Coordinates of C-alpha atoms and ligand atoms in Angstrom, one line a residue:
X210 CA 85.0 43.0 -159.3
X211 CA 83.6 42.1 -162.9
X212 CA 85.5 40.1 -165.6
X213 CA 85.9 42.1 -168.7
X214 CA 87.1 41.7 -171.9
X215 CA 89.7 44.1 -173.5
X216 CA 89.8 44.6 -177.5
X217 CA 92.2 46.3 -178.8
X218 CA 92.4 47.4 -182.2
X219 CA 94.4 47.5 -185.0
X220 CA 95.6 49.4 -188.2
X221 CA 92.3 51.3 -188.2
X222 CA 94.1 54.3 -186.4
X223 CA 96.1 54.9 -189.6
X224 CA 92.6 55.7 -191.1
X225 CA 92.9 59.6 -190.6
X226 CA 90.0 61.2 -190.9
X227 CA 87.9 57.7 -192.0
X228 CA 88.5 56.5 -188.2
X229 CA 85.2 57.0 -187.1
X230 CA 83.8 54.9 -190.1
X231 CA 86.4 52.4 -189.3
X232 CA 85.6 52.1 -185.8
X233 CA 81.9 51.7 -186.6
X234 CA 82.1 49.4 -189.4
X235 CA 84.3 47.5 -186.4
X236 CA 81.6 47.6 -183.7
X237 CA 79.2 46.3 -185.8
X238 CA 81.5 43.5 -186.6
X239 CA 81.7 42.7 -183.4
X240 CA 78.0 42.6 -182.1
X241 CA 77.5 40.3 -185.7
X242 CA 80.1 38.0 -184.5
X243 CA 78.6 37.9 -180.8
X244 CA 74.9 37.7 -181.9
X245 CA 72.9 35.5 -179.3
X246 CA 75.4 35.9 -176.2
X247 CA 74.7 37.8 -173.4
X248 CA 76.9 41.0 -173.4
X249 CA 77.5 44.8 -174.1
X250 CA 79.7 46.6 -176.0
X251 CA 81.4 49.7 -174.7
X252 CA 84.1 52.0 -176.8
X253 CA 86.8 53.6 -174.6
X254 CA 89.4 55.3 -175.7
X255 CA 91.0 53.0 -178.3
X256 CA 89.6 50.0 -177.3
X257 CA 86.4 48.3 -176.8
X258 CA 85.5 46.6 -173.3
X259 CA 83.0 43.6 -173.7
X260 CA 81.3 43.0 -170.8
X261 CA 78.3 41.8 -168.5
X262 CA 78.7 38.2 -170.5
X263 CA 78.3 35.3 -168.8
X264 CA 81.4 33.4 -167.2
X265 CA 80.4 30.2 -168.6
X266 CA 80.2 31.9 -172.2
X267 CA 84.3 33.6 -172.0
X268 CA 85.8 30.7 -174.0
X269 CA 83.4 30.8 -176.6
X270 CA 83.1 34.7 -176.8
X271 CA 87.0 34.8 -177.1
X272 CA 86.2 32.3 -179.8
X273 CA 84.4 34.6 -181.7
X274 CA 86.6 37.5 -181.4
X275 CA 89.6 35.7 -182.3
X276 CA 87.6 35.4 -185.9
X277 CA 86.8 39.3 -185.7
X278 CA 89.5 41.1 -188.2
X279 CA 91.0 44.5 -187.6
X280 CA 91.2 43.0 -183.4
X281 CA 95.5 43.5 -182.7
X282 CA 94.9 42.0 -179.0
X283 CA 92.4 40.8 -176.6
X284 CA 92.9 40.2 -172.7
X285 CA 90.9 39.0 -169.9
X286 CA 91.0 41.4 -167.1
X287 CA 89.0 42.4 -163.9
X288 CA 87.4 45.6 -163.7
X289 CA 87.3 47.9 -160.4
X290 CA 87.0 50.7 -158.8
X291 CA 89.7 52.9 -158.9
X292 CA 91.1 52.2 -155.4
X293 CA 94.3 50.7 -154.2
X294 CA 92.5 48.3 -152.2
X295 CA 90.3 46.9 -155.0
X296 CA 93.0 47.4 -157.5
X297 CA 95.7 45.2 -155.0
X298 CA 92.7 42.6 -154.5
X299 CA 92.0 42.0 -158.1
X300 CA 95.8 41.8 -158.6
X301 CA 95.9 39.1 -156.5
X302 CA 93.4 37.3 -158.4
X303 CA 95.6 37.7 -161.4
X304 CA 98.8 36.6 -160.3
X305 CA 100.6 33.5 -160.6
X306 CA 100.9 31.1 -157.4
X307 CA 105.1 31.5 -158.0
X308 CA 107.9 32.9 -160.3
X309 CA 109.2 35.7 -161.0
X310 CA 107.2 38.9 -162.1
X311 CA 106.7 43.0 -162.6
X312 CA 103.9 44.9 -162.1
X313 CA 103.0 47.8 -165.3
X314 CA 101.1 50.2 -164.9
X315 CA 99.5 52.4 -167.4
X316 CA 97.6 55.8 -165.7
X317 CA 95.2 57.5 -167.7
X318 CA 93.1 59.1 -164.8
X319 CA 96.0 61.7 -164.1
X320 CA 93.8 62.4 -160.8
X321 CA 94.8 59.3 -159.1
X322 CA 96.8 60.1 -156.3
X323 CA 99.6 57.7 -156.8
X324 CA 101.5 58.2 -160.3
X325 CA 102.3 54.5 -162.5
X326 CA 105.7 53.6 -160.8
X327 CA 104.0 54.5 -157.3
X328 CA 101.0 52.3 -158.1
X329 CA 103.2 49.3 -159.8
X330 CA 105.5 49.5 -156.8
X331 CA 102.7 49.6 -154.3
X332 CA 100.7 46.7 -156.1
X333 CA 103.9 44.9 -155.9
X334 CA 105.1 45.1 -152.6
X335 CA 102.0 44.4 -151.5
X336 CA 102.1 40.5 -153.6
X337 CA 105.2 40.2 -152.3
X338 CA 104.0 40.3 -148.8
X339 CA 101.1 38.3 -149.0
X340 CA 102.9 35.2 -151.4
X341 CA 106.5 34.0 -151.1
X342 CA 106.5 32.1 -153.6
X343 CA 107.1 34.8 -156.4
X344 CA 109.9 37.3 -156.7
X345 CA 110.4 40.4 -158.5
X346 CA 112.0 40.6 -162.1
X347 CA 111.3 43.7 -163.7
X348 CA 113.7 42.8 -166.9
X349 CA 112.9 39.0 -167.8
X350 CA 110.0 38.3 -165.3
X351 CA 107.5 35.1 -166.0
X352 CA 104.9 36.7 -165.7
X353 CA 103.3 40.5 -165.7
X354 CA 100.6 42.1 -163.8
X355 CA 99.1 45.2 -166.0
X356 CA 97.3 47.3 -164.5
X357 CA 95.4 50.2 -166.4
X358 CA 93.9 52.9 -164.5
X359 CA 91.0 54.4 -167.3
X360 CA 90.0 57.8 -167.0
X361 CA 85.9 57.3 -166.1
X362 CA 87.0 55.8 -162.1
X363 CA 87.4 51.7 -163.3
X364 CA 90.8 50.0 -163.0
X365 CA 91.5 47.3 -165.8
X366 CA 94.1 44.2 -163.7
X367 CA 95.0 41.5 -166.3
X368 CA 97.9 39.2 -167.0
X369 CA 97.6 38.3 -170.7
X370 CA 97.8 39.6 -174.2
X371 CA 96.3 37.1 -176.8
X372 CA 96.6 38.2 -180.1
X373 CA 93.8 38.9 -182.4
X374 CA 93.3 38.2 -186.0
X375 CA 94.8 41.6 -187.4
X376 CA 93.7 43.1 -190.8
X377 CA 90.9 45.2 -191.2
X378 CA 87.2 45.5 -190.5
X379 CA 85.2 43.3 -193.0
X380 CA 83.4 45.9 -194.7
X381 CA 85.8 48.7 -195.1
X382 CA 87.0 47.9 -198.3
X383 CA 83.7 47.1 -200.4
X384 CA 82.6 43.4 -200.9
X385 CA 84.0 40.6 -203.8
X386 CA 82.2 37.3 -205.0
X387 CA 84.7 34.4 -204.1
X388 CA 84.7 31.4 -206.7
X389 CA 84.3 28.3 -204.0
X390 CA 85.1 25.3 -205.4
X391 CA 85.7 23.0 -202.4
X392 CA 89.4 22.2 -202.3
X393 CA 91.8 23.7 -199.9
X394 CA 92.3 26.8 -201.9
X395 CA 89.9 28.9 -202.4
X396 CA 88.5 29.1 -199.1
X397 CA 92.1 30.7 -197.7
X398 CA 91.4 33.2 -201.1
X399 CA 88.5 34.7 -199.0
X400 CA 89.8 34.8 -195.9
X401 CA 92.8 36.3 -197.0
X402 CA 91.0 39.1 -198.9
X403 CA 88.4 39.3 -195.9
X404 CA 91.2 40.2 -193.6
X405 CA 91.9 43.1 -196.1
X406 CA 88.5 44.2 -195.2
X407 CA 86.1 42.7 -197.9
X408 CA 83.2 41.6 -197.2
X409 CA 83.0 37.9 -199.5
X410 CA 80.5 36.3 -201.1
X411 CA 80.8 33.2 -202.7
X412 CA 79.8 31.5 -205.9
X413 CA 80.1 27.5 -206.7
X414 CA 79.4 25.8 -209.8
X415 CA 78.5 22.1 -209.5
X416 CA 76.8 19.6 -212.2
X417 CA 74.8 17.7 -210.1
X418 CA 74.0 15.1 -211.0
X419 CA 77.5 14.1 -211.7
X420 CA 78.6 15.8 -208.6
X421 CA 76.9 14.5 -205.7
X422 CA 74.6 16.1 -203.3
X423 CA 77.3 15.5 -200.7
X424 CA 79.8 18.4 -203.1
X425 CA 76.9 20.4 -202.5
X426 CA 77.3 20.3 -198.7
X427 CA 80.8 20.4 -198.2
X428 CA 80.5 23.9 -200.0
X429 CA 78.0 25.0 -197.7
X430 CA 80.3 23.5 -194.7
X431 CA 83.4 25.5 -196.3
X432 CA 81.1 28.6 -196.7
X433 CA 79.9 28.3 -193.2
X434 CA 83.5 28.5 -191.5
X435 CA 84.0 31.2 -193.9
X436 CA 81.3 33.2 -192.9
X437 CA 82.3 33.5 -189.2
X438 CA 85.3 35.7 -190.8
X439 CA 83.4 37.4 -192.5
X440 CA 80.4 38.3 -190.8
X441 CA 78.2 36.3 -193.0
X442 CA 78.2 35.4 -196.6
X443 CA 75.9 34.7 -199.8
X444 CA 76.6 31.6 -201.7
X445 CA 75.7 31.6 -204.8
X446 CA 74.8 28.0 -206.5
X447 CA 74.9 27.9 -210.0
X448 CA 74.8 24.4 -211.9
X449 CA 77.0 24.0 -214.6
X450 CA 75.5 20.4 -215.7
X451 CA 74.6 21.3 -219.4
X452 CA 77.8 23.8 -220.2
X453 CA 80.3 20.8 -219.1
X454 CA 77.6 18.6 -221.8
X455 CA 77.3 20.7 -224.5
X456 CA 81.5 21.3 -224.2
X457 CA 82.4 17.4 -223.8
X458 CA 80.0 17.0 -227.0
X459 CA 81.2 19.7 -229.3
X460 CA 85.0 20.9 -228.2
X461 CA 87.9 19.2 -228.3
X462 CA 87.7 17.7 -224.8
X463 CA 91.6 19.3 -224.1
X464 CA 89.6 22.4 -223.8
X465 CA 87.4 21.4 -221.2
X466 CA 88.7 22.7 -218.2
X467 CA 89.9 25.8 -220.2
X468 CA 86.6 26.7 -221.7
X469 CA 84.9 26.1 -217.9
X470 CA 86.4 28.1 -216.5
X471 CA 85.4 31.2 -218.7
X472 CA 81.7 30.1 -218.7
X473 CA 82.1 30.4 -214.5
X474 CA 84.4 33.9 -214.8
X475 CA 81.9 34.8 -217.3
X476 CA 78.7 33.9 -215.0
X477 CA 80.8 35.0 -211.8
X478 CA 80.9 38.7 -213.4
X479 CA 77.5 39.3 -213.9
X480 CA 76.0 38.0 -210.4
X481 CA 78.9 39.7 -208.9
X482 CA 77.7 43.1 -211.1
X483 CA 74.2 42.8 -210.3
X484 CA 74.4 42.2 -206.8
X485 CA 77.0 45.3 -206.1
X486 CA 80.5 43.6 -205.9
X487 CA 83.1 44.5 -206.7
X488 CA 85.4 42.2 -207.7
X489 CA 86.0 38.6 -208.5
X490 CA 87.9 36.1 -205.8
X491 CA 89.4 33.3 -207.1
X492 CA 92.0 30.4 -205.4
X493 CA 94.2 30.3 -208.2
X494 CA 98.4 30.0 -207.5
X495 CA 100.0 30.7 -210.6
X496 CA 101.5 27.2 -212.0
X497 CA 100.4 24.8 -209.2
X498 CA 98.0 22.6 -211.5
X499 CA 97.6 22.6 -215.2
X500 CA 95.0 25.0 -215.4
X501 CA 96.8 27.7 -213.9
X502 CA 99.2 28.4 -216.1
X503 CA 100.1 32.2 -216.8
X504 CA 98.1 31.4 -220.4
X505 CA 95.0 29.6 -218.4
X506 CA 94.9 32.8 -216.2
X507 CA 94.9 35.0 -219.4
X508 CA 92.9 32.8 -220.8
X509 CA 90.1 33.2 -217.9
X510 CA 91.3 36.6 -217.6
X511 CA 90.1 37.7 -220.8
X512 CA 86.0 36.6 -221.0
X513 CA 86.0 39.4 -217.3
X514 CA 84.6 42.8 -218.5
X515 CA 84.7 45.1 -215.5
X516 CA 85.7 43.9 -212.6
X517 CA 89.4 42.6 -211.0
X518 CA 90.2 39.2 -210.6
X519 CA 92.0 39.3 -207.1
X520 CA 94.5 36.2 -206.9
X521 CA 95.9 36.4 -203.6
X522 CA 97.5 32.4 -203.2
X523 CA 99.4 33.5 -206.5
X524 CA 102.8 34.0 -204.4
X525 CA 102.4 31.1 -202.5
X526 CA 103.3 27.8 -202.0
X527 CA 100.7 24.6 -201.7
X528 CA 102.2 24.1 -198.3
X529 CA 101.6 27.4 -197.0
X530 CA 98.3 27.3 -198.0
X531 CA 97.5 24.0 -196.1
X532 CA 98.5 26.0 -193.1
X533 CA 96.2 28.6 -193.4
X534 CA 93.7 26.4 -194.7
X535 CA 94.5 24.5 -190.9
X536 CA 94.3 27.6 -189.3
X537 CA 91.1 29.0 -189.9
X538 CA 89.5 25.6 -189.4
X539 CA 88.6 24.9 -193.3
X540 CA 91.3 22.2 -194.0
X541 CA 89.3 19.4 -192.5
X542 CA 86.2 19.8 -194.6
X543 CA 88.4 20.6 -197.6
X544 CA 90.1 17.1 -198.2
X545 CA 87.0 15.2 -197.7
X546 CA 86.9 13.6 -201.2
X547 CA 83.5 14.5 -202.8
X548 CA 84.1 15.8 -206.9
X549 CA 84.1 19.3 -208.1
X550 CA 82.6 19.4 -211.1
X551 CA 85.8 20.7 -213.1
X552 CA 86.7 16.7 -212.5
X553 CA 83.7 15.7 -214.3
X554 CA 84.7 15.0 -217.8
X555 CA 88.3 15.7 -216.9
X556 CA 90.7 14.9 -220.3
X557 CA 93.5 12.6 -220.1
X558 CA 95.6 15.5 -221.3
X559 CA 94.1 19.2 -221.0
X560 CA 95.9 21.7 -222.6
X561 CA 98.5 23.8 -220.8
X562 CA 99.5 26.5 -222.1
X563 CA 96.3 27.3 -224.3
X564 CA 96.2 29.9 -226.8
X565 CA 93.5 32.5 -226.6
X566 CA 92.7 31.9 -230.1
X567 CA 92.5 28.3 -230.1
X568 CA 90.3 28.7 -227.2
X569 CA 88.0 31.0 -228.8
X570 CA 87.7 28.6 -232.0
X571 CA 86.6 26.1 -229.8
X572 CA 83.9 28.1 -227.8
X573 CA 82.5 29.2 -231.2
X574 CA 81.1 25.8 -231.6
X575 CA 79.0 27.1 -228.2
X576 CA 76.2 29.2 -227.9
X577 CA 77.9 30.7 -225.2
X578 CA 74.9 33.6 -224.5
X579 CA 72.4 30.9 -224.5
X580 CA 74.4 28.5 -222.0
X581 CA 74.8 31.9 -219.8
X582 CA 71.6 32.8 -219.6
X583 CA 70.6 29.1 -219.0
X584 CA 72.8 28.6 -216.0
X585 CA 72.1 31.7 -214.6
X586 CA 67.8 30.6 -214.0
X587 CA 69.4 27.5 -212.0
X588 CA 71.0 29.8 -209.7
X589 CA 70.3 29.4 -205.9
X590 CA 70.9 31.9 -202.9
X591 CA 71.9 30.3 -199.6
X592 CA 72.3 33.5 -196.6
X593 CA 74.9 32.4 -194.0
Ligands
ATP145 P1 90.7 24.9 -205.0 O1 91.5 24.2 -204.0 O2 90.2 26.2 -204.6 O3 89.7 24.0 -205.7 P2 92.6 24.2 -207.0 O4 94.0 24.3 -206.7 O5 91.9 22.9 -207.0 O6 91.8 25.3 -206.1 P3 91.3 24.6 -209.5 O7 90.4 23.5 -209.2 O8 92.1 24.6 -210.8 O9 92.4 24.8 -208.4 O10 90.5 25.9 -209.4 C1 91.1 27.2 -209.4 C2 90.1 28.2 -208.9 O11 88.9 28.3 -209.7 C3 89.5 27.8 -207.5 O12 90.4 28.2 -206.5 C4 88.2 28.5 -207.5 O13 88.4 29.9 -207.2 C5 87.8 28.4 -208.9 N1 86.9 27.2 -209.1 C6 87.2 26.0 -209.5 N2 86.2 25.1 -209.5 C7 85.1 25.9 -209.1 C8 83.8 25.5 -208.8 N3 83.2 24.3 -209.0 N4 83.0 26.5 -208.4 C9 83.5 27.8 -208.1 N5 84.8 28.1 -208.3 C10 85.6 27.2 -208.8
MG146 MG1 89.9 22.5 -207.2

């Protein structure tokens, strides 16, 4: 009797004809997510069985697969022969000490001599006899012993379904650069487009000195929890230091955080260009802070040559995000207070609703190229 786990999949059936890309794409995934423990992957029909892990390591395997997108449900089972005697022992193993429970059975080996209900009513008379503590309840039982009889001579007996992350395969629908600033938000950007099936890579602007080192890390930390989504990420560092100068010293400082921000779209775009993404990820949620503003978005919108600016927090609210933020296990790191650079040289009163023109009068007091080309030799490649 071996302890296996059970992945099942989901979504990537609807793929049609792209299945078999989808299923690789997913199997890679996989082995990325479970580098350095002991195990094998096998495909079966529909599902993939991890196995020959160590015991010890289940918790922290499951760990990883619960990150894995494009997983609809995992279980823990116990693999056998395909014999009533092994299947009834590992049973056992499986079922609860008392209450009330059913026995399903799901026969893919037609061969077998006994037939599902003959198996789950054979299976369960036997539990019956050898515990008296649990009864029958085949319509609201407490709990349920499946039992899967494959078609290659194993059994699969388990009790649980957990459920897995959902989505998509990162991979399957190209790769984006993800502006990371180091709040709450833009971290749940990426994982919410990763579980569309991009593959992210992330850019953050700082101006150290007057951010701190610490800034600097927290990124990396928010990156980091990222990348186990994600199957590992770029970050792209990129100091902003003399654009947020040369701006506080020649534009009207209610422009600051306007004119920013289409310095970083600006800079965004071409890394993302040259390194073969495809689009820009950004944290924005259309009217939760100044800046984001249906005029700040146009405004930010309108410096982007090529690529789309995927915005996917713009229907949500800032509570909703703090829960996903919580859930994928960024929301911690997030709140520690360290400054993001667009709070260096913040105004007392930054225009809200600016108007493209007015911005663009301002910038031409810039040499906008110049300051480009300049940030762009401070940039930094981190591979998580
Ligand atoms: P977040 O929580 O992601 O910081 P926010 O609600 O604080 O978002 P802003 O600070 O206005 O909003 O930033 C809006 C978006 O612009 C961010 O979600 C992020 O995508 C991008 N951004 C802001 N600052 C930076 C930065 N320093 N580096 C990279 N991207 C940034
Ligand atoms: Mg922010």
């Amino acid at each position: 009797m071996e302890k296996v786990i059970i992945v099942r999949y989901s979504e990537i059936h609807l793929k049609g004809k792209n299945r078999g890309y989808f299923e690789r794409v997913f199997g890679i995934n996989m082995e990325k997510s479970l580098k350095g423990l002991k195990h094998e992957i096998h495909r079966q029909s529909g599902r993939y069985l991890i196995e020959g892990f160590d015991e010890a390591d289940e918790d922290t395997i499951l760990e990883k697969l619960f990150k894995v997108f494009g997983i609809h449900s995992l279980s823990v089972a116990l693999k056998v022969r395909s014999d009533i005697d092994e299947i009834f022992n590992a049973a056992r193993e499986v079922c609860s000490d008392s209450g009330t429970f059913k026995v399903e059975t799901h026969r893919a080996d037609k061969t077998f001599p006994l037939n599902s209900m003959e198996i789950s009513s054979e299976i369960g008379g036997r539990l019956l006899s050898v515990n008296e503590n649990i009864k029958v309840d085949v319509h609201n039982p407490q709990f349920i012993v499946n039992i899967d009889v494959r078609e290659n001579g194993t059994t699969l007996v388990f009790n649980k379904f957990f459920k897995g992350a959902g989505g998509m395969p990162v991979g399957t629908s190209g790769r984006g650069l993800l502006l990371i600033s180091g709040g709450i938000d833009s971290p749940v950007a990426g994982h919410m487009i990763a579980k569309r099936g991009m593959g992210v890579d992330c850019i953050h602007f700082h101006s150290y000195p007057y951010t701190n080192l610490q800034a600097r890390d927290k990124v990396i930390e928010l990156a980091k929890v990222l990348s186990q989504y994600t199957c590992g990420t770029k970050l792209f560092i990129v100091s902003v230091t003399h654009i947020q100068e040369e701006i506080h010293k020649n534009c009207n400082g209610e422009y600051m955080v306007t004119i920013l921000r289409r310095f970083m779209m600006r800079i965004a775009e071409r890394i993302a260009i040259k390194n073969g993404l495809q689009a820009l990820i950004t944290g924005e949620s259309l009217g939760q802070v100044a800046s984001q503003t249906i005029e700040g978005m146009t405004s930010s919108n309108s410096v982007i040559e090529k690529l789309p600016v995927l915005r996917p927090l713009c229907g949500f609210d800032k509570d909703e995000i703090i829960e996903r933020s919580r859930a994928m296990g960024a929301y911690e790191i997030s709140i520690q207070p360290y400054e993001d650079c667009c709070t260096v040289f913040l105004p007392k009163h930054p225009v809200i609703k600016p108007a493209l023109k007015d911005i663009e009068a301002e910038e031409a007091k810039l040499d906008v190229e110049g300051l480009i080309k300049e940030a762009l030799n401070s940039l930094e490649v981190i591979h998580l």
